[in-house]
C-alpha cells in the first residue's frame, strides 16, 4: 500500500509564498517521477511541476520562474516552493508519485491541499 500525505497549503496574499510537502510511504518500492498538479473550480487538473528520481524538473509555463520543485529521495518526499503567488494560482494542489509495482508502475495521488491566494 502506498500513501501520499500532503501538507503546507493555506491562505496567502498575492505576492506571498507557500511551501508544499508530500511524503510518500512506499516501503520497499521504488519511486520514479513525482510531481504536483492542481485543479481549480470548473477546470481540469493540470501539471504544475514534475521531477524525476535523478532530479530533472519540468514546469508549466504559468509557474516558471516562480515555483521550484525538489525532492528528498531518502525521505520519499517532494516539495513545491511557490513564490510570487497570484490569485490565479488558487486551486487544490495534488501530488503524484509513479511507483514500481512488480514489473509495472502505478500512479498514486495525495488527497489534495487547498491553496488560496487573495488579491
PDB file of C-alpha atoms in Angstrom:
ATOM      1  CA  UNK A   1       0.000   0.000   0.000  1.00  0.00           C
ATOM      2  CA  UNK A   2       1.324   3.419  -0.983  1.00  0.00           C
ATOM      3  CA  UNK A   3       0.054   6.588   0.641  1.00  0.00           C
ATOM      4  CA  UNK A   4       0.896  10.199  -0.131  1.00  0.00           C
ATOM      5  CA  UNK A   5       0.356  12.785   2.578  1.00  0.00           C
ATOM      6  CA  UNK A   6       0.429  16.448   1.608  1.00  0.00           C
ATOM      7  CA  UNK A   7       0.844  19.474   3.832  1.00  0.00           C
ATOM      8  CA  UNK A   8       1.544  23.184   3.603  1.00  0.00           C
ATOM      9  CA  UNK A   9      -1.485  24.632   1.873  1.00  0.00           C
ATOM     10  CA  UNK A  10      -3.367  27.641   3.140  1.00  0.00           C
ATOM     11  CA  UNK A  11      -4.410  31.212   2.533  1.00  0.00           C
ATOM     12  CA  UNK A  12      -1.879  33.792   1.399  1.00  0.00           C
ATOM     13  CA  UNK A  13      -1.967  37.248  -0.095  1.00  0.00           C
ATOM     14  CA  UNK A  14      -0.863  37.877  -3.647  1.00  0.00           C
ATOM     15  CA  UNK A  15       2.900  38.154  -3.840  1.00  0.00           C
ATOM     16  CA  UNK A  16       3.380  35.816  -0.907  1.00  0.00           C
ATOM     17  CA  UNK A  17       4.932  32.364  -0.692  1.00  0.00           C
ATOM     18  CA  UNK A  18       3.953  28.890   0.409  1.00  0.00           C
ATOM     19  CA  UNK A  19       5.805  25.606   0.559  1.00  0.00           C
ATOM     20  CA  UNK A  20       4.002  22.341  -0.040  1.00  0.00           C
ATOM     21  CA  UNK A  21       5.320  18.967   1.065  1.00  0.00           C
ATOM     22  CA  UNK A  22       4.260  15.483   0.084  1.00  0.00           C
ATOM     23  CA  UNK A  23       5.607  12.421   1.868  1.00  0.00           C
ATOM     24  CA  UNK A  24       5.154   9.019   0.261  1.00  0.00           C
ATOM     25  CA  UNK A  25       5.007   5.848   2.291  1.00  0.00           C
ATOM     26  CA  UNK A  26       6.265   3.225  -0.122  1.00  0.00           C
ATOM     27  CA  UNK A  27       8.191   0.652   1.819  1.00  0.00           C
ATOM     28  CA  UNK A  28      10.489  -1.422  -0.369  1.00  0.00           C
ATOM     29  CA  UNK A  29       9.119   0.123  -3.522  1.00  0.00           C
ATOM     30  CA  UNK A  30      10.951   2.258  -5.987  1.00  0.00           C
ATOM     31  CA  UNK A  31       9.521   5.699  -6.678  1.00  0.00           C
ATOM     32  CA  UNK A  32      10.163   7.152 -10.078  1.00  0.00           C
ATOM     33  CA  UNK A  33       8.715  10.503 -11.097  1.00  0.00           C
ATOM     34  CA  UNK A  34       6.988  12.710  -8.557  1.00  0.00           C
ATOM     35  CA  UNK A  35       5.073  15.845  -9.243  1.00  0.00           C
ATOM     36  CA  UNK A  36       2.465  18.410  -8.374  1.00  0.00           C
ATOM     37  CA  UNK A  37      -0.824  19.012 -10.131  1.00  0.00           C
ATOM     38  CA  UNK A  38      -3.579  21.477  -9.414  1.00  0.00           C
ATOM     39  CA  UNK A  39      -7.268  21.769 -10.096  1.00  0.00           C
ATOM     40  CA  UNK A  40      -9.193  24.995  -9.902  1.00  0.00           C
ATOM     41  CA  UNK A  41     -13.011  25.048  -9.715  1.00  0.00           C
ATOM     42  CA  UNK A  42     -14.531  24.273 -13.084  1.00  0.00           C
ATOM     43  CA  UNK A  43     -11.187  23.437 -14.645  1.00  0.00           C
ATOM     44  CA  UNK A  44      -9.310  20.270 -15.456  1.00  0.00           C
ATOM     45  CA  UNK A  45      -6.432  19.049 -13.356  1.00  0.00           C
ATOM     46  CA  UNK A  46      -3.155  20.312 -14.776  1.00  0.00           C
ATOM     47  CA  UNK A  47       0.509  19.598 -14.255  1.00  0.00           C
ATOM     48  CA  UNK A  48       2.319  22.264 -12.249  1.00  0.00           C
ATOM     49  CA  UNK A  49       5.781  20.763 -11.853  1.00  0.00           C
ATOM     50  CA  UNK A  50       7.435  17.375 -12.065  1.00  0.00           C
ATOM     51  CA  UNK A  51      10.751  15.903 -11.006  1.00  0.00           C
ATOM     52  CA  UNK A  52      12.405  12.630 -11.885  1.00  0.00           C
ATOM     53  CA  UNK A  53      14.265  10.405  -9.450  1.00  0.00           C
ATOM     54  CA  UNK A  54      17.515  11.918 -10.747  1.00  0.00           C
ATOM     55  CA  UNK A  55      16.349  15.477 -10.250  1.00  0.00           C
ATOM     56  CA  UNK A  56      15.332  16.517 -13.752  1.00  0.00           C
ATOM     57  CA  UNK A  57      12.500  19.014 -13.478  1.00  0.00           C
ATOM     58  CA  UNK A  58       9.793  20.394 -15.710  1.00  0.00           C
ATOM     59  CA  UNK A  59       7.282  23.184 -15.124  1.00  0.00           C
ATOM     60  CA  UNK A  60       4.090  24.546 -16.536  1.00  0.00           C
ATOM     61  CA  UNK A  61       4.753  27.795 -18.375  1.00  0.00           C
ATOM     62  CA  UNK A  62       2.463  29.641 -15.970  1.00  0.00           C
ATOM     63  CA  UNK A  63       4.715  28.907 -12.981  1.00  0.00           C
ATOM     64  CA  UNK A  64       8.197  29.008 -14.499  1.00  0.00           C
ATOM     65  CA  UNK A  65      10.428  31.379 -12.576  1.00  0.00           C
ATOM     66  CA  UNK A  66       8.072  31.419  -9.586  1.00  0.00           C
ATOM     67  CA  UNK A  67       7.781  27.823  -8.391  1.00  0.00           C
ATOM     68  CA  UNK A  68      10.554  25.376  -7.549  1.00  0.00           C
ATOM     69  CA  UNK A  69      10.064  21.625  -7.246  1.00  0.00           C
ATOM     70  CA  UNK A  70      12.536  19.488  -5.326  1.00  0.00           C
ATOM     71  CA  UNK A  71      12.678  16.105  -3.657  1.00  0.00           C
ATOM     72  CA  UNK A  72      14.463  14.194  -0.948  1.00  0.00           C
ATOM     73  CA  UNK A  73      14.775  10.615  -2.126  1.00  0.00           C
ATOM     74  CA  UNK A  74      15.890   9.396   1.282  1.00  0.00           C
ATOM     75  CA  UNK A  75      12.620  10.645   2.729  1.00  0.00           C
ATOM     76  CA  UNK A  76      10.437   9.873  -0.322  1.00  0.00           C
ATOM     77  CA  UNK A  77       9.292  13.465  -0.135  1.00  0.00           C
ATOM     78  CA  UNK A  78       8.621  16.027  -2.830  1.00  0.00           C
ATOM     79  CA  UNK A  79       8.354  19.752  -2.204  1.00  0.00           C
ATOM     80  CA  UNK A  80       6.906  22.690  -4.073  1.00  0.00           C
ATOM     81  CA  UNK A  81       8.172  26.145  -3.172  1.00  0.00           C
ATOM     82  CA  UNK A  82       5.690  28.672  -4.504  1.00  0.00           C
ATOM     83  CA  UNK A  83       6.779  32.294  -4.703  1.00  0.00           C
ATOM     84  CA  UNK A  84       5.170  35.429  -6.105  1.00  0.00           C
ATOM     85  CA  UNK A  85       1.785  33.790  -5.790  1.00  0.00           C
ATOM     86  CA  UNK A  86      -1.095  35.171  -7.811  1.00  0.00           C
ATOM     87  CA  UNK A  87      -4.867  34.773  -7.397  1.00  0.00           C
ATOM     88  CA  UNK A  88      -4.912  32.536 -10.467  1.00  0.00           C
ATOM     89  CA  UNK A  89      -2.743  30.049  -8.547  1.00  0.00           C
ATOM     90  CA  UNK A  90      -5.730  29.330  -6.320  1.00  0.00           C
ATOM     91  CA  UNK A  91      -6.567  25.642  -6.591  1.00  0.00           C
ATOM     92  CA  UNK A  92      -6.415  22.306  -4.857  1.00  0.00           C
ATOM     93  CA  UNK A  93      -2.888  21.009  -5.241  1.00  0.00           C
ATOM     94  CA  UNK A  94      -2.266  17.275  -5.551  1.00  0.00           C
ATOM     95  CA  UNK A  95       0.990  15.380  -5.505  1.00  0.00           C
ATOM     96  CA  UNK A  96       1.539  12.305  -7.586  1.00  0.00           C
ATOM     97  CA  UNK A  97       4.119   9.560  -7.419  1.00  0.00           C
ATOM     98  CA  UNK A  98       4.901   6.924 -10.019  1.00  0.00           C
ATOM     99  CA  UNK A  99       5.720   3.771  -8.080  1.00  0.00           C
ATOM    100  CA  UNK A 100       7.101   0.432  -9.208  1.00  0.00           C
ATOM    101  CA  UNK A 101       4.637  -2.406  -8.643  1.00  0.00           C
ATOM    102  CA  UNK A 102       6.029  -5.755  -9.729  1.00  0.00           C
ATOM    103  CA  UNK A 103       7.143  -5.208 -13.356  1.00  0.00           C
ATOM    104  CA  UNK A 104       4.734  -2.330 -13.838  1.00  0.00           C
ATOM    105  CA  UNK A 105       4.306   1.171 -12.486  1.00  0.00           C
ATOM    106  CA  UNK A 106       1.263   2.752 -10.910  1.00  0.00           C
ATOM    107  CA  UNK A 107       0.293   6.338 -10.247  1.00  0.00           C
ATOM    108  CA  UNK A 108      -0.590   7.254  -6.693  1.00  0.00           C
ATOM    109  CA  UNK A 109      -2.200  10.532  -5.657  1.00  0.00           C
ATOM    110  CA  UNK A 110      -2.365  12.523  -2.487  1.00  0.00           C
ATOM    111  CA  UNK A 111      -5.632  13.752  -1.015  1.00  0.00           C
ATOM    112  CA  UNK A 112      -5.041  17.337  -2.116  1.00  0.00           C
ATOM    113  CA  UNK A 113      -4.324  20.533  -0.233  1.00  0.00           C
ATOM    114  CA  UNK A 114      -6.095  23.833  -0.792  1.00  0.00           C
ATOM    115  CA  UNK A 115      -4.085  26.884  -1.791  1.00  0.00           C
ATOM    116  CA  UNK A 116      -5.966  30.170  -1.827  1.00  0.00           C
ATOM    117  CA  UNK A 117      -4.341  33.400  -2.962  1.00  0.00           C
ATOM    118  CA  UNK A 118      -6.203  36.593  -2.186  1.00  0.00           C
ATOM    119  CA  UNK A 119      -5.844  39.707  -4.303  1.00  0.00           C
TER     120      UNK A 119
END
